[in-house]
Structure formats: C-alpha cells, structure tokens
Amino acid sequence: AEVAKTYAKAGAHVILVARTVGGLEEIDDAIQAEGGQATLMPLDLLKMEELDKVGPTIAERFGGLDIFVGNAGMIGTLGPLPHSKPKEWQKVMDVNVNANYRMICTIDPLLRASSAGRAIFVTSGIGNKVQPAYWGSYAVSKAALSAMAMTYAAETAKTNLRVNMVSPGPVDTAMLNEAFPGKLPDGTKKPEEIMDAFLELAATECDKHGTVMDLD
C-alpha cells in the first residue's frame, strides 16, 4: 500500500492488485486525496489461471507497463519443518513464489517493450539463513524467489529491463505483527521509511540490475 501511494505521488498511474475490494478502495481513496490516479484489480493470487490474464488486460487497457512490484507474501505457521502441513506449505509457495512466476510470464512482454521496464521483488534475509528458527516454508520460499529474480535478471541483462530486489528487514506490517504479537525487541521500521529504495529502483536512470538492496 505504501509503495503504491509513493509511486502515485511521484506521478505514476498505479494498478492495485489485492484480494479484497475494501482494501483496494481504501488505498485508492488515499491516492486520490493526494491527487494521484489508480486502477483497482481485485485478484486472488492463488487463482493462477486468473493471473495469466493480467498482462493482456493491462496491454488492452493501458497499452504498456513500466514497473512491476512483487510484494505479496505470507509467512505460514511457524514451527519445525516436519510439522508443516502440506496444504499450507503449498499455499506459502504459491503466494511467495509461484504467483510471482506467473506474473513474470504474463507481464514480461510489456516490461521488455518499455523504454525503462522495472521489476522489483521484495525478498527477505531469512531466505539466506539456515538455522532452527521455525520459519521453514517462508525461508524456503524467499530463497526460491531470490533465485528466480536473479535468473530473470541474468536473462534480461541485454535489455532495457532492470530486475532487482529489496530486502527491507523488519517492517511494521500486519504480517510481521502476526508473527511477533509482542513486537520485536530491536524495533521495526515504518513502511514510509523504506520508500526511497523503491523510488530508486523504479527510476528511469537506475542502472542497478540483479542486485539486492538490503535495508536490514
């Protein structure tokens, strides 16, 4: 939500994707209050076949796409790896990895056609840590997302497209509060405090490619 509001304030027409219309309308109201523009696209990322229609729909409606931010994610139930329930494990993989894969497939032609296409994925340092922290499915999914983004970057090195990642560290979001109801002892960052990274990676003059902006 904060990324969308920040981009809209910078002059972008943003396309908001989320499951609930109410949540989308709340962000849209905030964007319009600042004089920005947004289009709402209610969509459940777990409905993979619906994701395949995103690229053609954007092409028909807007004629192109310059920036994609893959930020949706879920933690799943924290606990030992052997105790993970297969259905929930699959759900975490689908939201954190497979949905991003399907989005890459459907919007890749639009990003490559842009004079300054940008793909930005939100990863986590947890994906680089092998430790008994009970974040099994989340850690594995973020490691997979990072590998996928790096592969996509390598494959687009000779194009105008720039593919990068942001590893924001602990940010005060509903998802983090779900995992740590008592708050983290070292504190968290507010979403607005990390927006410079998203603005930098979306800028037409950005020359970073295949990098991770680690804000932790």
Short mmCIF file of C-alpha atoms in Angstrom, two decimals:
data_model
loop_
_atom_site.label_atom_id
_atom_site.label_comp_id
_atom_site.label_asym_id
_atom_site.label_seq_id
_atom_site.Cartn_x
_atom_site.Cartn_y
_atom_site.Cartn_z
CA ALA A 1 0.00 0.00 0.00
CA GLU A 2 2.77 2.43 0.89
CA VAL A 3 4.66 1.67 -2.34
CA ALA A 4 1.51 2.32 -4.38
CA LYS A 5 0.88 5.63 -2.64
CA THR A 6 4.52 6.66 -3.06
CA TYR A 7 4.56 5.87 -6.77
CA ALA A 8 1.24 7.63 -7.33
CA LYS A 9 2.54 10.71 -5.53
CA ALA A 10 5.57 10.63 -7.85
CA GLY A 11 3.24 10.74 -10.87
CA ALA A 12 2.64 7.10 -11.77
CA HIS A 13 -0.77 5.68 -12.59
CA VAL A 14 -0.74 2.63 -10.33
CA ILE A 15 -2.62 -0.63 -10.73
CA LEU A 16 -3.61 -2.03 -7.35
CA VAL A 17 -3.89 -5.80 -7.01
CA ALA A 18 -5.30 -7.43 -3.87
CA ARG A 19 -7.96 -9.91 -2.79
CA THR A 20 -10.40 -7.53 -1.13
CA VAL A 21 -12.16 -4.63 -2.82
CA GLY A 22 -12.43 -2.82 0.51
CA GLY A 23 -8.67 -2.79 0.96
CA LEU A 24 -8.13 -1.59 -2.59
CA GLU A 25 -10.69 1.20 -2.20
CA GLU A 26 -9.01 2.39 1.00
CA ILE A 27 -5.68 2.80 -0.81
CA ASP A 28 -7.41 4.34 -3.82
CA ASP A 29 -9.05 6.95 -1.59
CA ALA A 30 -5.67 7.86 -0.10
CA ILE A 31 -4.12 8.14 -3.57
CA GLN A 32 -6.94 10.30 -4.90
CA ALA A 33 -6.72 12.53 -1.84
CA GLU A 34 -3.15 13.32 -2.89
CA GLY A 35 -4.18 13.97 -6.48
CA GLY A 36 -2.96 10.63 -7.81
CA GLN A 37 -4.56 8.03 -10.06
CA ALA A 38 -5.13 4.32 -9.58
CA THR A 39 -6.91 1.41 -11.19
CA LEU A 40 -8.28 -1.36 -8.99
CA MET A 41 -7.79 -5.01 -9.94
CA PRO A 42 -9.35 -7.35 -7.35
CA LEU A 43 -7.48 -10.61 -7.77
CA ASP A 44 -6.62 -13.61 -5.61
CA LEU A 45 -3.01 -14.58 -6.31
CA LEU A 46 -3.83 -18.20 -5.55
CA LYS A 47 -6.04 -18.35 -8.65
CA MET A 48 -3.16 -18.90 -11.05
CA GLU A 49 -5.23 -19.05 -14.22
CA GLU A 50 -6.57 -15.59 -13.45
CA LEU A 51 -3.02 -14.24 -13.16
CA ASP A 52 -2.31 -15.27 -16.74
CA LYS A 53 -4.87 -12.68 -17.88
CA VAL A 54 -3.15 -9.75 -16.16
CA GLY A 55 -0.69 -8.96 -18.95
CA PRO A 56 -3.22 -8.98 -21.80
CA THR A 57 -5.67 -6.98 -19.67
CA ILE A 58 -3.10 -4.28 -18.91
CA ALA A 59 -1.99 -4.22 -22.57
CA GLU A 60 -5.58 -3.74 -23.74
CA ARG A 61 -6.41 -1.09 -21.15
CA PHE A 62 -3.18 0.90 -20.96
CA GLY A 63 -1.03 -0.21 -23.88
CA GLY A 64 2.00 -0.89 -21.70
CA LEU A 65 3.56 -1.35 -18.28
CA ASP A 66 6.73 0.19 -16.89
CA ILE A 67 7.06 -1.04 -13.30
CA PHE A 68 6.11 -4.24 -11.50
CA VAL A 69 6.45 -4.68 -7.74
CA GLY A 70 6.10 -8.23 -6.44
CA ASN A 71 5.37 -7.63 -2.78
CA ALA A 72 2.61 -10.06 -1.79
CA GLY A 73 3.66 -12.65 0.74
CA MET A 74 2.60 -14.89 3.61
CA ILE A 75 4.54 -16.43 6.47
CA GLY A 76 2.54 -19.55 7.21
CA THR A 77 2.52 -21.28 10.57
CA LEU A 78 5.85 -21.07 12.36
CA GLY A 79 7.15 -24.41 13.57
CA PRO A 80 9.54 -27.29 12.88
CA LEU A 81 9.83 -28.25 9.22
CA PRO A 82 8.47 -31.83 9.65
CA HIS A 83 5.38 -30.42 11.33
CA SER A 84 4.44 -28.30 8.31
CA LYS A 85 1.08 -29.16 6.81
CA PRO A 86 1.38 -29.89 3.08
CA LYS A 87 -1.57 -27.69 2.12
CA GLU A 88 -0.23 -24.69 3.99
CA TRP A 89 3.30 -25.30 2.68
CA GLN A 90 1.90 -25.26 -0.86
CA LYS A 91 -0.05 -22.08 -0.16
CA VAL A 92 3.09 -20.27 1.04
CA MET A 93 4.97 -21.41 -2.06
CA ASP A 94 2.12 -20.36 -4.33
CA VAL A 95 1.81 -16.85 -2.88
CA ASN A 96 5.51 -16.13 -2.41
CA VAL A 97 6.98 -17.88 -5.45
CA ASN A 98 4.55 -19.30 -7.98
CA ALA A 99 2.36 -16.20 -8.19
CA ASN A 100 5.45 -14.11 -8.95
CA TYR A 101 6.48 -16.64 -11.60
CA ARG A 102 3.07 -16.43 -13.28
CA MET A 103 3.18 -12.63 -13.10
CA ILE A 104 6.61 -12.59 -14.73
CA CYS A 105 5.28 -14.78 -17.54
CA THR A 106 2.25 -12.60 -18.23
CA ILE A 107 3.86 -9.15 -17.99
CA ASP A 108 7.34 -9.88 -19.36
CA PRO A 109 6.47 -8.73 -22.92
CA LEU A 110 5.17 -5.41 -21.54
CA LEU A 111 8.21 -4.77 -19.36
CA ARG A 112 10.60 -5.59 -22.20
CA ALA A 113 8.69 -3.27 -24.54
CA SER A 114 9.04 -0.38 -22.08
CA SER A 115 11.94 2.01 -22.59
CA ALA A 116 12.71 1.61 -18.88
CA GLY A 117 10.98 -1.51 -17.60
CA ARG A 118 11.47 -2.26 -13.93
CA ALA A 119 10.73 -5.44 -11.95
CA ILE A 120 11.19 -5.18 -8.19
CA PHE A 121 10.69 -8.14 -5.87
CA VAL A 122 10.50 -8.00 -2.09
CA THR A 123 12.65 -10.71 -0.53
CA SER A 124 13.89 -11.41 2.98
CA GLY A 125 17.21 -12.07 4.64
CA ILE A 126 15.55 -15.08 6.26
CA GLY A 127 15.91 -16.84 2.93
CA ASN A 128 19.70 -16.70 3.32
CA LYS A 129 19.79 -18.04 6.86
CA VAL A 130 19.89 -21.76 7.58
CA GLN A 131 19.03 -22.03 11.24
CA PRO A 132 16.44 -23.65 13.53
CA ALA A 133 14.21 -20.58 13.54
CA TYR A 134 10.97 -22.39 12.60
CA TRP A 135 10.47 -20.21 9.53
CA GLY A 136 10.87 -23.19 7.19
CA SER A 137 8.29 -22.60 4.45
CA TYR A 138 8.80 -18.83 4.44
CA ALA A 139 12.60 -19.12 4.32
CA VAL A 140 12.49 -21.68 1.51
CA SER A 141 10.00 -19.60 -0.48
CA LYS A 142 12.09 -16.43 -0.19
CA ALA A 143 15.25 -18.29 -1.19
CA ALA A 144 13.38 -19.57 -4.24
CA LEU A 145 12.06 -16.09 -5.03
CA SER A 146 15.57 -14.64 -4.86
CA ALA A 147 16.93 -17.36 -7.18
CA MET A 148 14.09 -16.74 -9.61
CA ALA A 149 14.62 -12.97 -9.63
CA MET A 150 18.37 -13.40 -10.17
CA THR A 151 17.71 -15.82 -13.03
CA TYR A 152 15.27 -13.35 -14.60
CA ALA A 153 17.87 -10.60 -14.23
CA ALA A 154 20.55 -12.70 -15.92
CA GLU A 155 18.23 -13.49 -18.80
CA THR A 156 17.37 -9.81 -19.35
CA ALA A 157 20.86 -8.36 -18.96
CA LYS A 158 20.97 -7.13 -22.56
CA THR A 159 17.56 -5.44 -22.49
CA ASN A 160 16.21 -2.16 -21.11
CA LEU A 161 14.58 -4.09 -18.27
CA ARG A 162 16.13 -3.82 -14.82
CA VAL A 163 15.35 -6.55 -12.28
CA ASN A 164 16.22 -6.05 -8.62
CA MET A 165 15.14 -6.96 -5.12
CA VAL A 166 14.54 -5.15 -1.86
CA SER A 167 15.25 -6.90 1.44
CA PRO A 168 13.57 -4.45 3.83
CA GLY A 169 14.27 -6.10 7.16
CA PRO A 170 11.58 -5.93 9.87
CA VAL A 171 8.84 -3.53 8.79
CA ASP A 172 5.75 -2.70 10.84
CA THR A 173 3.12 -4.58 8.85
CA ALA A 174 0.16 -6.78 9.72
CA MET A 175 2.09 -9.86 8.58
CA LEU A 176 5.04 -9.16 10.88
CA ASN A 177 2.74 -8.38 13.79
CA GLU A 178 1.05 -11.73 13.23
CA ALA A 179 4.41 -13.48 13.61
CA PHE A 180 5.54 -11.32 16.55
CA PRO A 181 2.46 -10.17 18.53
CA GLY A 182 4.70 -8.84 21.29
CA LYS A 183 6.79 -6.74 18.89
CA LEU A 184 10.47 -7.27 18.12
CA PRO A 185 12.92 -6.18 20.84
CA ASP A 186 15.06 -4.24 18.35
CA GLY A 187 12.07 -2.44 16.88
CA THR A 188 10.76 -2.18 13.34
CA LYS A 189 10.77 0.34 10.52
CA LYS A 190 7.67 2.14 9.33
CA PRO A 191 6.75 1.40 5.68
CA GLU A 192 7.30 5.04 4.70
CA GLU A 193 10.89 4.84 5.96
CA ILE A 194 11.95 2.41 3.21
CA MET A 195 10.28 4.05 0.21
CA ASP A 196 13.48 5.65 -1.09
CA ALA A 197 14.68 2.19 -2.13
CA PHE A 198 11.56 1.58 -4.23
CA LEU A 199 11.81 5.01 -5.82
CA GLU A 200 15.47 4.47 -6.68
CA LEU A 201 14.89 1.09 -8.30
CA ALA A 202 11.90 2.38 -10.29
CA ALA A 203 13.68 5.47 -11.63
CA THR A 204 14.40 5.63 -15.35
CA GLU A 205 18.05 6.42 -14.60
CA CYS A 206 18.51 3.39 -12.36
CA ASP A 207 21.33 1.18 -13.64
CA LYS A 208 21.20 -1.47 -10.92
CA HIS A 209 20.44 -4.94 -12.23
CA GLY A 210 20.38 -8.26 -10.44
CA THR A 211 21.06 -6.64 -7.07
CA VAL A 212 19.54 -6.80 -3.61
CA MET A 213 19.04 -3.56 -1.69
CA ASP A 214 19.50 -4.81 1.87
CA LEU A 215 17.84 -2.40 4.30
CA ASP A 216 18.11 -4.66 7.34
#
